[in-house]
XYZ file of C-alpha atoms in Angstrom:
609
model
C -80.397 113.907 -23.799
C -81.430 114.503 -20.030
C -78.111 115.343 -18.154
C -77.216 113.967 -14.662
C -75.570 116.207 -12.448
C -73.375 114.517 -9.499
C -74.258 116.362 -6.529
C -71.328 114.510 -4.310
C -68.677 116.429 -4.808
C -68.878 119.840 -5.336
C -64.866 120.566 -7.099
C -65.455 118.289 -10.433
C -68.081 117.475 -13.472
C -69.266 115.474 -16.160
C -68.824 115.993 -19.713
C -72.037 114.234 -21.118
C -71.626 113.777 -25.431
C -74.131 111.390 -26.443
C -72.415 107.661 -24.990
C -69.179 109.612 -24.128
C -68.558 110.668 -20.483
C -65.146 112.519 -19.621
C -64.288 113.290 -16.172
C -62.379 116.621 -15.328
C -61.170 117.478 -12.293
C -62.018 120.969 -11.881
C -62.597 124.502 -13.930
C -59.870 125.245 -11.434
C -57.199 123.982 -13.971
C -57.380 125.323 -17.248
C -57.341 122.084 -20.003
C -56.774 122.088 -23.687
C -58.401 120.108 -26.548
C -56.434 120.306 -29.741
C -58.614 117.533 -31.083
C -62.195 119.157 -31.285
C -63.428 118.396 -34.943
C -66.180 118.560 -37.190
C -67.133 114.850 -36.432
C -67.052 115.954 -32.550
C -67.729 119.642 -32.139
C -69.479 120.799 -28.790
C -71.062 123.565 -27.585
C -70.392 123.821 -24.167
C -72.294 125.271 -21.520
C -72.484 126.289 -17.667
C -75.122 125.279 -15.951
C -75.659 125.989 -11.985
C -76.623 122.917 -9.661
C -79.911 121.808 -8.971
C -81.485 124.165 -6.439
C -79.317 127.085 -7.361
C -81.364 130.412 -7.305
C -78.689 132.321 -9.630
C -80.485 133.950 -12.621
C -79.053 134.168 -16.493
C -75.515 134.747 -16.656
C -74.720 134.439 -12.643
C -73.776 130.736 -13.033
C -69.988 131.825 -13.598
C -69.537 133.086 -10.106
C -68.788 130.175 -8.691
C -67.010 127.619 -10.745
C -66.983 125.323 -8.285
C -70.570 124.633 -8.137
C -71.674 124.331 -11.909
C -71.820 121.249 -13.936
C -70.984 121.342 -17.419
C -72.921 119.777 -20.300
C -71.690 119.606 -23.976
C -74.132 119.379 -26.769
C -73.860 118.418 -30.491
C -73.192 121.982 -32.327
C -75.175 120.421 -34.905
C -78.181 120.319 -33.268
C -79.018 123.347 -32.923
C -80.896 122.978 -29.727
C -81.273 125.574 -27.158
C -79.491 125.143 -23.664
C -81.851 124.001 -20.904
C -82.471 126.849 -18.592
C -81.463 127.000 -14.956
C -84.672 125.905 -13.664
C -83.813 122.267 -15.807
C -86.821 123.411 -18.590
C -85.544 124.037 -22.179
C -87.080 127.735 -22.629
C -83.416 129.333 -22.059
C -81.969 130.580 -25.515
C -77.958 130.002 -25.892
C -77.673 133.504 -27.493
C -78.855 135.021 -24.105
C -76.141 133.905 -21.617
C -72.434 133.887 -22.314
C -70.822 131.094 -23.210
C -67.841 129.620 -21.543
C -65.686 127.360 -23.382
C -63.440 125.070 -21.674
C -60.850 122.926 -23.661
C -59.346 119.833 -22.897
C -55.643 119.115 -23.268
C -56.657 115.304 -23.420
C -54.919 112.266 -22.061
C -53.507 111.156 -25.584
C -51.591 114.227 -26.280
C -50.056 114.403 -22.344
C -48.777 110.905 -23.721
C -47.500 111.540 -26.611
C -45.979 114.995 -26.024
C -44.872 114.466 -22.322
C -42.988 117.398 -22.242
C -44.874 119.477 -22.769
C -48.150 121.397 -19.795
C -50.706 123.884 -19.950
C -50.197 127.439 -18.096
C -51.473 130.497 -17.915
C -49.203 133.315 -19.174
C -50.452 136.904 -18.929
C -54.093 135.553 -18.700
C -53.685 133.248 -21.332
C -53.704 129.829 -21.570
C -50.836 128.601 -23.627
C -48.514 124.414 -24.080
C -45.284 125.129 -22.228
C -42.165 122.696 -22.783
C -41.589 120.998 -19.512
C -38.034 121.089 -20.100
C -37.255 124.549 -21.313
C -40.332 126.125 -19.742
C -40.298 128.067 -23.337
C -44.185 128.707 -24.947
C -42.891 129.477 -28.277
C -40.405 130.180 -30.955
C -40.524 133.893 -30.689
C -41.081 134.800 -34.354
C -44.445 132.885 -34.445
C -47.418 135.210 -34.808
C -49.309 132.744 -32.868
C -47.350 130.617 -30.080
C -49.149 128.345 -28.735
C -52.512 129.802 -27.332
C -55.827 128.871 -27.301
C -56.219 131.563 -30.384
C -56.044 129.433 -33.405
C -56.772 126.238 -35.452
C -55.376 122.894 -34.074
C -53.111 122.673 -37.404
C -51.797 125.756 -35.855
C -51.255 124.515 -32.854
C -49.967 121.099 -33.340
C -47.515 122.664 -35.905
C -45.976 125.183 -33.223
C -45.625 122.138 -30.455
C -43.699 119.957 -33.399
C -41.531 122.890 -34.380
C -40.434 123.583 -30.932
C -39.767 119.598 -30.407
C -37.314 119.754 -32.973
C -35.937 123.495 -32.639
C -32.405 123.422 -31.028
C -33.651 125.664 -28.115
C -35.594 122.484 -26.968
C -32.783 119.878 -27.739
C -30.001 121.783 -26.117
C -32.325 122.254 -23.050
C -33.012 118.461 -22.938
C -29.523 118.239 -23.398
C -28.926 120.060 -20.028
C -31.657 118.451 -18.280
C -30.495 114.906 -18.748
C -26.714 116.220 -17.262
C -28.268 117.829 -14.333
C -28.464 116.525 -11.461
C -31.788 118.459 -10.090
C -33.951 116.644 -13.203
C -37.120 115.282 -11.772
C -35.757 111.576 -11.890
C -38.548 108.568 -12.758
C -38.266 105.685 -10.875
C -37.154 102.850 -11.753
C -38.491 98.789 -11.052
C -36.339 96.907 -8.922
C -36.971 93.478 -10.697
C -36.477 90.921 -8.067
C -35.654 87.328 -8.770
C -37.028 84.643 -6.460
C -34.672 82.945 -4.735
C -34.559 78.976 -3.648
C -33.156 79.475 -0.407
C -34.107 82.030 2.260
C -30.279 82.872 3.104
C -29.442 84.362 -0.684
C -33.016 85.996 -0.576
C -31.905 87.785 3.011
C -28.433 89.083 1.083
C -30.621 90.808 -1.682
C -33.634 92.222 0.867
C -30.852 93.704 3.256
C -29.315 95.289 0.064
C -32.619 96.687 -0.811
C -33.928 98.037 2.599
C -30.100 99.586 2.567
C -29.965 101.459 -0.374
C -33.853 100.975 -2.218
C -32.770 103.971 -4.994
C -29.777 102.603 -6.467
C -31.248 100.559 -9.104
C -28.045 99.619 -10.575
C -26.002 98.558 -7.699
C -29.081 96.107 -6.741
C -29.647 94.786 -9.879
C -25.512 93.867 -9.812
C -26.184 92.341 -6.351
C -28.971 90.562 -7.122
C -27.204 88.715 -10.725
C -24.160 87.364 -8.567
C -26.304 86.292 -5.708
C -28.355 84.189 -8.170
C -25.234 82.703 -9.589
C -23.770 81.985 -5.918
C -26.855 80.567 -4.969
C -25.675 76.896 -4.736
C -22.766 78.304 -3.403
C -24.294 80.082 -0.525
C -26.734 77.447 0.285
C -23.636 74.702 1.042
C -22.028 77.465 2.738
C -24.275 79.234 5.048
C -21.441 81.214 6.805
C -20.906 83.416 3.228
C -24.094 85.205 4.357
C -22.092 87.573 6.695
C -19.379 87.474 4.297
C -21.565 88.351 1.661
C -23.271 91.075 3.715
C -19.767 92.516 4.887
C -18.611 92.714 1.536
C -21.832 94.263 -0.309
C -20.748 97.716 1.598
C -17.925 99.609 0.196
C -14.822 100.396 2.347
C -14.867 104.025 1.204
C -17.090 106.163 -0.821
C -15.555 109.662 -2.262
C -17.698 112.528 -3.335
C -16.256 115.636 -4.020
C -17.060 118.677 -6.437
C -15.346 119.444 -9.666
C -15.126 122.812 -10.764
C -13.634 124.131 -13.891
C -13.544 126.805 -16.573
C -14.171 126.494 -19.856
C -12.889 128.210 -22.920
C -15.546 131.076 -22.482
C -14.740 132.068 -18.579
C -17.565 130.331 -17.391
C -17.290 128.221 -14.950
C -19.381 124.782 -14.442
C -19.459 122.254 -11.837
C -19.805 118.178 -11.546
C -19.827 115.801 -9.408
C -16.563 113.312 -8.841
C -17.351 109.878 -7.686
C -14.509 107.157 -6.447
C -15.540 103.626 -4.449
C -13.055 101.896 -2.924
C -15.052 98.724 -2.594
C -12.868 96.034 -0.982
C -8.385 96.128 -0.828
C -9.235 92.395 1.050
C -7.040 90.981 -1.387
C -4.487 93.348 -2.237
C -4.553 96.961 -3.640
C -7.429 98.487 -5.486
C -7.790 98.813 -9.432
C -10.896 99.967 -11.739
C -11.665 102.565 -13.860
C -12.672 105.814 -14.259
C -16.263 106.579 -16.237
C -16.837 110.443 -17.739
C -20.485 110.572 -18.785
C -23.476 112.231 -18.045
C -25.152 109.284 -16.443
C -22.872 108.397 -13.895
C -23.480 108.368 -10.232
C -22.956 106.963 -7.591
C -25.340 103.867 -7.453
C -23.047 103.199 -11.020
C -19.844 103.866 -9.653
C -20.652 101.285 -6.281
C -21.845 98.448 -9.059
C -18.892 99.149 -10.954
C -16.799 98.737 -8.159
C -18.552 95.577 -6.581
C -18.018 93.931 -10.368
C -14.475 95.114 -10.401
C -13.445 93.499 -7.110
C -14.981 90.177 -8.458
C -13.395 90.471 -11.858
C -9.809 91.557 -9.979
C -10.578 88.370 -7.311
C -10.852 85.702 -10.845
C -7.907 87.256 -12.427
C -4.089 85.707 -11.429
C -3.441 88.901 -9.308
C -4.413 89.689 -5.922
C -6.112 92.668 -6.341
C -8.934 94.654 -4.798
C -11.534 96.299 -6.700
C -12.884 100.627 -7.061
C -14.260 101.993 -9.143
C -15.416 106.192 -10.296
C -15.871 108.881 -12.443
C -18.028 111.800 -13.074
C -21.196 113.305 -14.467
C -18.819 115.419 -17.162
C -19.576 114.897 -20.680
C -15.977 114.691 -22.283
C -17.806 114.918 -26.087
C -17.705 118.502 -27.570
C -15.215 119.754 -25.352
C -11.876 121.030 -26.178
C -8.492 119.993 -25.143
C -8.149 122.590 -22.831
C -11.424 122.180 -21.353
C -10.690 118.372 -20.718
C -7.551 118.947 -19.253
C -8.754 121.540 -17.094
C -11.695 119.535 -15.576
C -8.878 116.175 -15.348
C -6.589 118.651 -12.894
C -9.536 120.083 -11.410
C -10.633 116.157 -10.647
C -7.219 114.964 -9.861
C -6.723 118.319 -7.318
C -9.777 116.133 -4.962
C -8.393 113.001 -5.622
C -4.910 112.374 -5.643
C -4.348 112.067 -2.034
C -6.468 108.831 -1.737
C -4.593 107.555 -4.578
C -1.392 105.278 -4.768
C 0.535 102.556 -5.788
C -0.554 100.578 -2.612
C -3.769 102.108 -2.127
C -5.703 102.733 -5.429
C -4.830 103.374 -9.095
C -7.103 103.837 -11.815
C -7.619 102.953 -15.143
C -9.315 104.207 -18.553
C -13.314 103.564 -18.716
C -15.767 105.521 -20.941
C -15.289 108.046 -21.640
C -11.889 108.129 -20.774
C -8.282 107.357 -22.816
C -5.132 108.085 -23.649
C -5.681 111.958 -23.315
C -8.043 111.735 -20.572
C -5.489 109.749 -18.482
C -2.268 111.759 -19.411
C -3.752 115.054 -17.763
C -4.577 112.768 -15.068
C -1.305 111.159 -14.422
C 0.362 114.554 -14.865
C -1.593 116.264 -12.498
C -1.161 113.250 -9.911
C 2.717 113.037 -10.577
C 2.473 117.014 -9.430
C 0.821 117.169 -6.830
C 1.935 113.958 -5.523
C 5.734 115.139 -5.809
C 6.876 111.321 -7.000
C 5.427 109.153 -10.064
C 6.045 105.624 -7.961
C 3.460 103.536 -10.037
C 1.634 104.937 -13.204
C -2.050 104.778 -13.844
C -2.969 101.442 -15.750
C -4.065 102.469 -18.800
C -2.645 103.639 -22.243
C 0.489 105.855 -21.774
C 1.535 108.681 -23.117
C 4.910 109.542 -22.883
C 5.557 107.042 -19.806
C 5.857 103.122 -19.220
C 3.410 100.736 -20.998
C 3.114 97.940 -23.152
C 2.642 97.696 -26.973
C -0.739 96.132 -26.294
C -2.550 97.735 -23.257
C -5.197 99.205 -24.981
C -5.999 95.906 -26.997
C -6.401 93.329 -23.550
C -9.911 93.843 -22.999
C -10.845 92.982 -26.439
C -8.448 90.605 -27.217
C -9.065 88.680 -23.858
C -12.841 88.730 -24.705
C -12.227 86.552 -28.154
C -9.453 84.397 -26.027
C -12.198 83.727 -23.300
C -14.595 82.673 -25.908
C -11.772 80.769 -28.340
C -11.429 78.959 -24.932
C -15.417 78.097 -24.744
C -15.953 76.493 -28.772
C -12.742 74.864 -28.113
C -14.084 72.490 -24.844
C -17.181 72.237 -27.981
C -14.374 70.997 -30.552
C -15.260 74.112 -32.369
C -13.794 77.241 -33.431
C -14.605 80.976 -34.455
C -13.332 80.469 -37.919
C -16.508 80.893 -40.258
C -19.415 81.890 -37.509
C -20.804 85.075 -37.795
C -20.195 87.336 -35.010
C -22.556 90.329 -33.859
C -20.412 93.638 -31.957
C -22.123 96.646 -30.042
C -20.500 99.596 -29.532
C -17.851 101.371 -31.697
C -14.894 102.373 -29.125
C -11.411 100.885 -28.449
C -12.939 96.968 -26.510
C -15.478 97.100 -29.967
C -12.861 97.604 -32.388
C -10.175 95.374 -30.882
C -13.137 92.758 -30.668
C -13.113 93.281 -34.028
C -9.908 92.711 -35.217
C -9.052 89.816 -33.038
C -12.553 87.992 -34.558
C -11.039 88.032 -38.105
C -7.437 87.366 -37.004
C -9.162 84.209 -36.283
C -11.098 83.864 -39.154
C -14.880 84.837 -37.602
C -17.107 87.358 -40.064
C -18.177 90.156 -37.610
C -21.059 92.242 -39.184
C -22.363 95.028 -36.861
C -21.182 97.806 -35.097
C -22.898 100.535 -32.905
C -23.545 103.759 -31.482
C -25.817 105.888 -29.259
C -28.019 106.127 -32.365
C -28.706 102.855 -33.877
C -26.348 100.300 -35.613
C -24.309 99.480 -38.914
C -24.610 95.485 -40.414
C -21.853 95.445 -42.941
C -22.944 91.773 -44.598
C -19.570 91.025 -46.636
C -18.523 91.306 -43.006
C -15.558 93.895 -41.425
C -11.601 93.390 -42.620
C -8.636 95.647 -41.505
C -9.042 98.152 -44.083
C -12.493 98.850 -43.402
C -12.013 99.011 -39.215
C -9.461 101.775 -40.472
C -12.399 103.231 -42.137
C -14.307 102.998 -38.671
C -11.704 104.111 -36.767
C -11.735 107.602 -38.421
C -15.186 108.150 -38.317
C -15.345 107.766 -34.585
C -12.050 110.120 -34.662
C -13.884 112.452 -36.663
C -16.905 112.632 -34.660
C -19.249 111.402 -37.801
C -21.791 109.241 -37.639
C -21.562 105.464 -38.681
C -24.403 106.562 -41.484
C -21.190 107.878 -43.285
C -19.878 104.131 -43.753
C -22.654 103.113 -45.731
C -21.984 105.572 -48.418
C -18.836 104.325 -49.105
C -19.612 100.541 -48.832
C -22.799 99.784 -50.613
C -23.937 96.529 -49.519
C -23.554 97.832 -45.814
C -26.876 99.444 -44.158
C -27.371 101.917 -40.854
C -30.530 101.466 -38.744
C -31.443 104.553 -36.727
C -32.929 103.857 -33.653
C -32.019 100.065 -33.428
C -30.156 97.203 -31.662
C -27.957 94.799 -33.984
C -29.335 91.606 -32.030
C -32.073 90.731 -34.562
C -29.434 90.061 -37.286
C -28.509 86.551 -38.319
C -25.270 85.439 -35.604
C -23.424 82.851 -34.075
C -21.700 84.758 -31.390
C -22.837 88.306 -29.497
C -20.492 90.570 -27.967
C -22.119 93.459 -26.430
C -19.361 95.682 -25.575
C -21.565 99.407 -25.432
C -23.027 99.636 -21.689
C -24.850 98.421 -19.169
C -28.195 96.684 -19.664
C -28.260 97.087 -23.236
C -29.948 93.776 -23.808
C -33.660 93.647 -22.327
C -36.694 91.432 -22.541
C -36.839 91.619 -26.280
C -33.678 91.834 -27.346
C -32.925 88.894 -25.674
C -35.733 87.038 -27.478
C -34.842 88.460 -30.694
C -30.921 86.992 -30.208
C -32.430 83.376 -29.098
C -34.700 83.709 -33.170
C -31.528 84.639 -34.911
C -29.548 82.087 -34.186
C -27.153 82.969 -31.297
C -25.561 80.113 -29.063
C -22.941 81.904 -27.032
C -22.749 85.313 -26.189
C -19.890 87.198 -24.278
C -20.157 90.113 -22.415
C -17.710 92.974 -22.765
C -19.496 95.572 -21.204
C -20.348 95.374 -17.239
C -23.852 93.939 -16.785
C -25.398 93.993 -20.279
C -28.755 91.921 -19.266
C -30.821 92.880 -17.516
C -32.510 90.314 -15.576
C -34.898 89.602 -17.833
C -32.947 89.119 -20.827
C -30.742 86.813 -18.522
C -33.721 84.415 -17.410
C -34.784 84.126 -21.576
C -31.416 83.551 -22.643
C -31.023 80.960 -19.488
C -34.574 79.100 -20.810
C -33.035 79.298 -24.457
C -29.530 77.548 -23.139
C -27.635 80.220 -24.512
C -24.321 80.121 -23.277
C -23.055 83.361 -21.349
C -19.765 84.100 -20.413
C -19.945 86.478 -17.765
C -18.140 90.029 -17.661
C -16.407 89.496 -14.588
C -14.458 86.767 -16.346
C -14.086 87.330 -20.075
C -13.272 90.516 -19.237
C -10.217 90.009 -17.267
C -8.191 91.225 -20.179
C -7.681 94.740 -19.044
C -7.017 93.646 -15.371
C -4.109 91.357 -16.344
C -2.252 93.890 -18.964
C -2.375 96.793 -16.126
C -0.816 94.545 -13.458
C 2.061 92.963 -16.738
C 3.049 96.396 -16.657
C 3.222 97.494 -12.950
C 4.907 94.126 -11.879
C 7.045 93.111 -14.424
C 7.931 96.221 -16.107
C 9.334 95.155 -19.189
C 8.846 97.865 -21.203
C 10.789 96.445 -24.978
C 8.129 93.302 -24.861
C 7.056 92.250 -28.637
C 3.274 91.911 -29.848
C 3.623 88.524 -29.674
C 5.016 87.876 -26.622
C 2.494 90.337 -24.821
C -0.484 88.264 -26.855
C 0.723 85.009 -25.177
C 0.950 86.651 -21.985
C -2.663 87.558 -22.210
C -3.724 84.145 -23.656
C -2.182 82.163 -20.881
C -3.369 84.468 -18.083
C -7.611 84.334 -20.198
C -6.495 80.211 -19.681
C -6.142 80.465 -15.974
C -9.398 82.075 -15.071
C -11.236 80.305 -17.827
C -9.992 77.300 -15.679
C -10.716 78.303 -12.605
C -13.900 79.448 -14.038
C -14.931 75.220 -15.136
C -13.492 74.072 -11.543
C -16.330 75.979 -9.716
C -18.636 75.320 -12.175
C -17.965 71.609 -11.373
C -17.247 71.986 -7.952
C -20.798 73.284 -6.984
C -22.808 70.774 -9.804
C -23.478 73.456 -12.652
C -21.820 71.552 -15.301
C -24.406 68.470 -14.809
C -27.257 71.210 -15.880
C -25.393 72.423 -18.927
C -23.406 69.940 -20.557
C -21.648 72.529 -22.992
């Protein structure tokens, strides 16, 4: 094997193994190979370049002019000498070995880097910055066997030091964020394409709010097109009237004290005051509150009321933390808030993360500091005004909405099997209104896979649910109680058998290939309970499949009609019943108005059902 050396630049080299070549990019940066084996071992060497005059041994001076050349151990050969002759013996200079940390391990362990730590060089977690469990013998150095190695990186992946620092890292807001694609649709007409480009050259980071802008310009397309003059509508009402961002500080039940970040976007009060919720999770910001809001102002715009739309929260984790720690941060929040907050300004209502305890140290601190309680916060009450079924409306309005689609079909929900995502209150009222009518719902979810129950759900056993999720168990625990039941880890419940999909979890739940695996098992209509589900590729394969969608902004309506039945009518003694019909007949009107612009602007032709 004659070696080539590269003479054009003088910082890298060329690892030469029989038909392999690697490239490395310097001696300047120390790299590891944990995968050097029998089959493959090397004896590396350092050579000086062509022309060099160094003698034996002075080729490690400068690292930056040496080329490296790695021959079979096996062999036996001796190491050409300087000069480029073969009379050199291997035992005469000193060897310098040089390990790769190779391209497959960066991608399969992506947290973790190689460092130097008092002269040595050792795998670091990226996240922690931790090299080791500290009662190893041998952390993670180049000293010993791969085995030994490869065990220590594993054990630290699953030690609790390195989950409760990923933990932090994903709530902080100083984590290296990856960005993400802006897909972008292609638009018929150049005026809807200008809406979405001056949204993007405004505000290119916040993937979310684009995305949200670019799904209703595609569906207002035709709209748009007849209507040129909606550009500068559109344009004007794409930026939010205000944008709040505050601090939160608070103690928790140790004296520390921690602070997050408050978001609230009052998007547009064209139509009246603004409603929308209030979203506690580590996620949020503020590209998610201003697509919340935008969705919310369209939702509150289909519903009977004339409404405006907001929308906010913060990056606080409510889960693990005690009632005292909760209310704490909800005063702390409320202390920023309140004075942009009112019965004919903004009110706000439950969201994840946040119920019927989240919003009673809310209203409480409001009512305080405000010095009058004119209004309440929609959303389930505590000890104040509110109807029997509050809680229920978004759920129950999402089975009315799609009652009111099989019924234009001359079918019904009795017998078709229904697939649910998510396990809070819009899931579980989903639930129970699907077998009040007679449907067989058989999935539920959570943040770490799903549960297909195949005799389907009944009352009893969304009881059953219901304490779980109280308890803070996993849904694993139903299964051992209901045998022919199953939990997935790491899985989506859209590749089971359906009829009818209700993703109710989050946003953009449903991509490319969950999409594709709904359109194989069956499913005809889905409904969205959660804001923006799709993403836009899961929209245009469900489109091509002619699976029927019923969008957020108007199944969803539920919520948005029970807050204002409370703050308008204020009955306070109304019956189950009479609530329910309430709720249907409102879900009738915007299902309604819903078909009349579908007509109006020549969708129905397209799409028969």
């Amino acid at each position: 094997m004659n070696p080539s050396i590269d003479d054009d630049d003088d910082g890298s080299m060329n690892l030469i193994h029989h038909h392999h070549q690697l490239v490395v990019r310097g001696l300047g940066e120390e790299e590891i190979d944990l995968e050097i084996g029998p089959e493959n071992d090397v004896i590396p060497a350092l050579l000086p370049r062509a022309g060099s005059s160094s003698a034996d041994g002075g080729g490690g001076d400068d690292d930056s002019k040496q080329q490296l050349v790695m021959v079979p151990a096996a062999d036996d050969h001796d190491l050409p000498s300087p000069g480029g002759g073969g009379g050199g013996h291997q035992g005469k200079r000193k060897k310098r070995v040089v390990k790769r940390w190779r391209e497959e391990w960066a991608d399969t362990y992506k947290w973790a880097y190689v460092d130097v730590k008092e002269g040595t060089a050792r795998i670091f977690c990226s996240i922690c910055r931790e090299y080791g469990r500290k009662h190893r013998r041998n952390p993670y150095g180049n000293e010993g066997s791969r085995n030994m190695q490869m065990s220590a990186l594993e054990e630290h992946n699953n030690s609790l030091l390195h989950k409760e620092a990923l933990r932090l890292q994903m709530a902080s807001k100083d984590k290296i964020m990856v960005e993400k694609p802006v897909f972008v649709k292609a638009l018929m007409s150049k005026t809807a394409g200008s809406i979405v480009e001056a949204a993007l050259k405004r505000d290119p980071h916040e993937v979310e709010f684009i995305q949200s802008v670019q799904e209703v310009v595609n569906d207002l397309e035709r709209v748009i097109s007849k209507n040129p003059g909606y550009v500068n509508t559109m344009e004007r009402l794409l930026e939010p009237e205000r944008m709040i961002l505050f601090r939160v500080p608070w103690v928790d039940d140790r004296g520390e004290t921690h602070v997050n970040r408050g978001f609230r976007v009052q998007f547009n009060q064209t139509l009246g005051p603004c409603r929308g919720g209030l979203r506690f999770h580590p996620s949020m910001n503020l590209s998610i509150a201003k697509f919340l809001g935008f969705g919310q102002t369209l939702k509150n715009a289909l519903s009977p009321y004339r409404l405006g739309g907001a929308s906010g929260g913060s990056d606080f984790d409510p889960k693990g933390k005690s009632d005292n720690e909760i209310m704490r941060f909800c005063q702390s929040f409320m202390d920023e808030l309140y004075r942009f907050l009112g019965p004919d300004k903004d009110l706000p209502s439950e969201e994840m993360g946040v119920g019927t305890r989240e919003m009673g140290y809310l209203f409480g601190q409001y009512r305080r500091l405000a010095g009058h309680c004119q209004g309440s916060f929609t959303g389930p009450r505590v000890n104040w005004s509110g109807s029997s079924l509050r809680t229920e409306a978004t759920g129950y309005g999402l089975v009315f909405f799609a009652q009111l689609i099989l019924a234009d079909m001359n079918k019904e929900l009795k017998g078709l099997r229904c697939v649910v995502s998510g396990s809070g209150k819009i899931a579980m009222h989903v639930l129970e209104k699907l077998i009040a009518y007679g449907a067989l719902p058989i999935t539920v979810s959570d943040s770490k896979g799903y549960l297909v129950d195949e005799d389907g759900f009944d009352y009893m056993k969304i009881s059953f649910l219901r304490d779980i999720k109280a308890q803070q168990r996993s849904l694993r625990d139903y299964s051992k109680t209901y045998a022919r039941s199953k939990y997935y880890d790491e899985a989506k419940p859209w590749s089971e058998r359906c009829d009818v999909a209700f993703p109710c979890a989050s946003q953009n739940e449903i991509d490319q290939s969950d999409a594709i695996s709904l359109v194989n098992s069956g499913c005809r209509i889905l409904v969205e309970g959660s804001n923006m589900p799709c993403t836009p590729e899961a929209v245009d394969v469900l489109r091509k499949a002619n699976v029927l969608t019923a969008p957020s902004m108007a199944a969803g309506a539920g919520g948005v009609v029970a807050g204002e039945l409370e703050l308008k009518e204020c009955n306070m003694n109304w019956s189950p019943e009479d609530f329910e019909s309430k709720l249907q007949e409102a879900m009738k009107q915007t299902y309604q108005r819903v078909l009349k612009a579908a007509s109006d602007f020549g969708y129905q032709k397209e799409s028969p059902e």
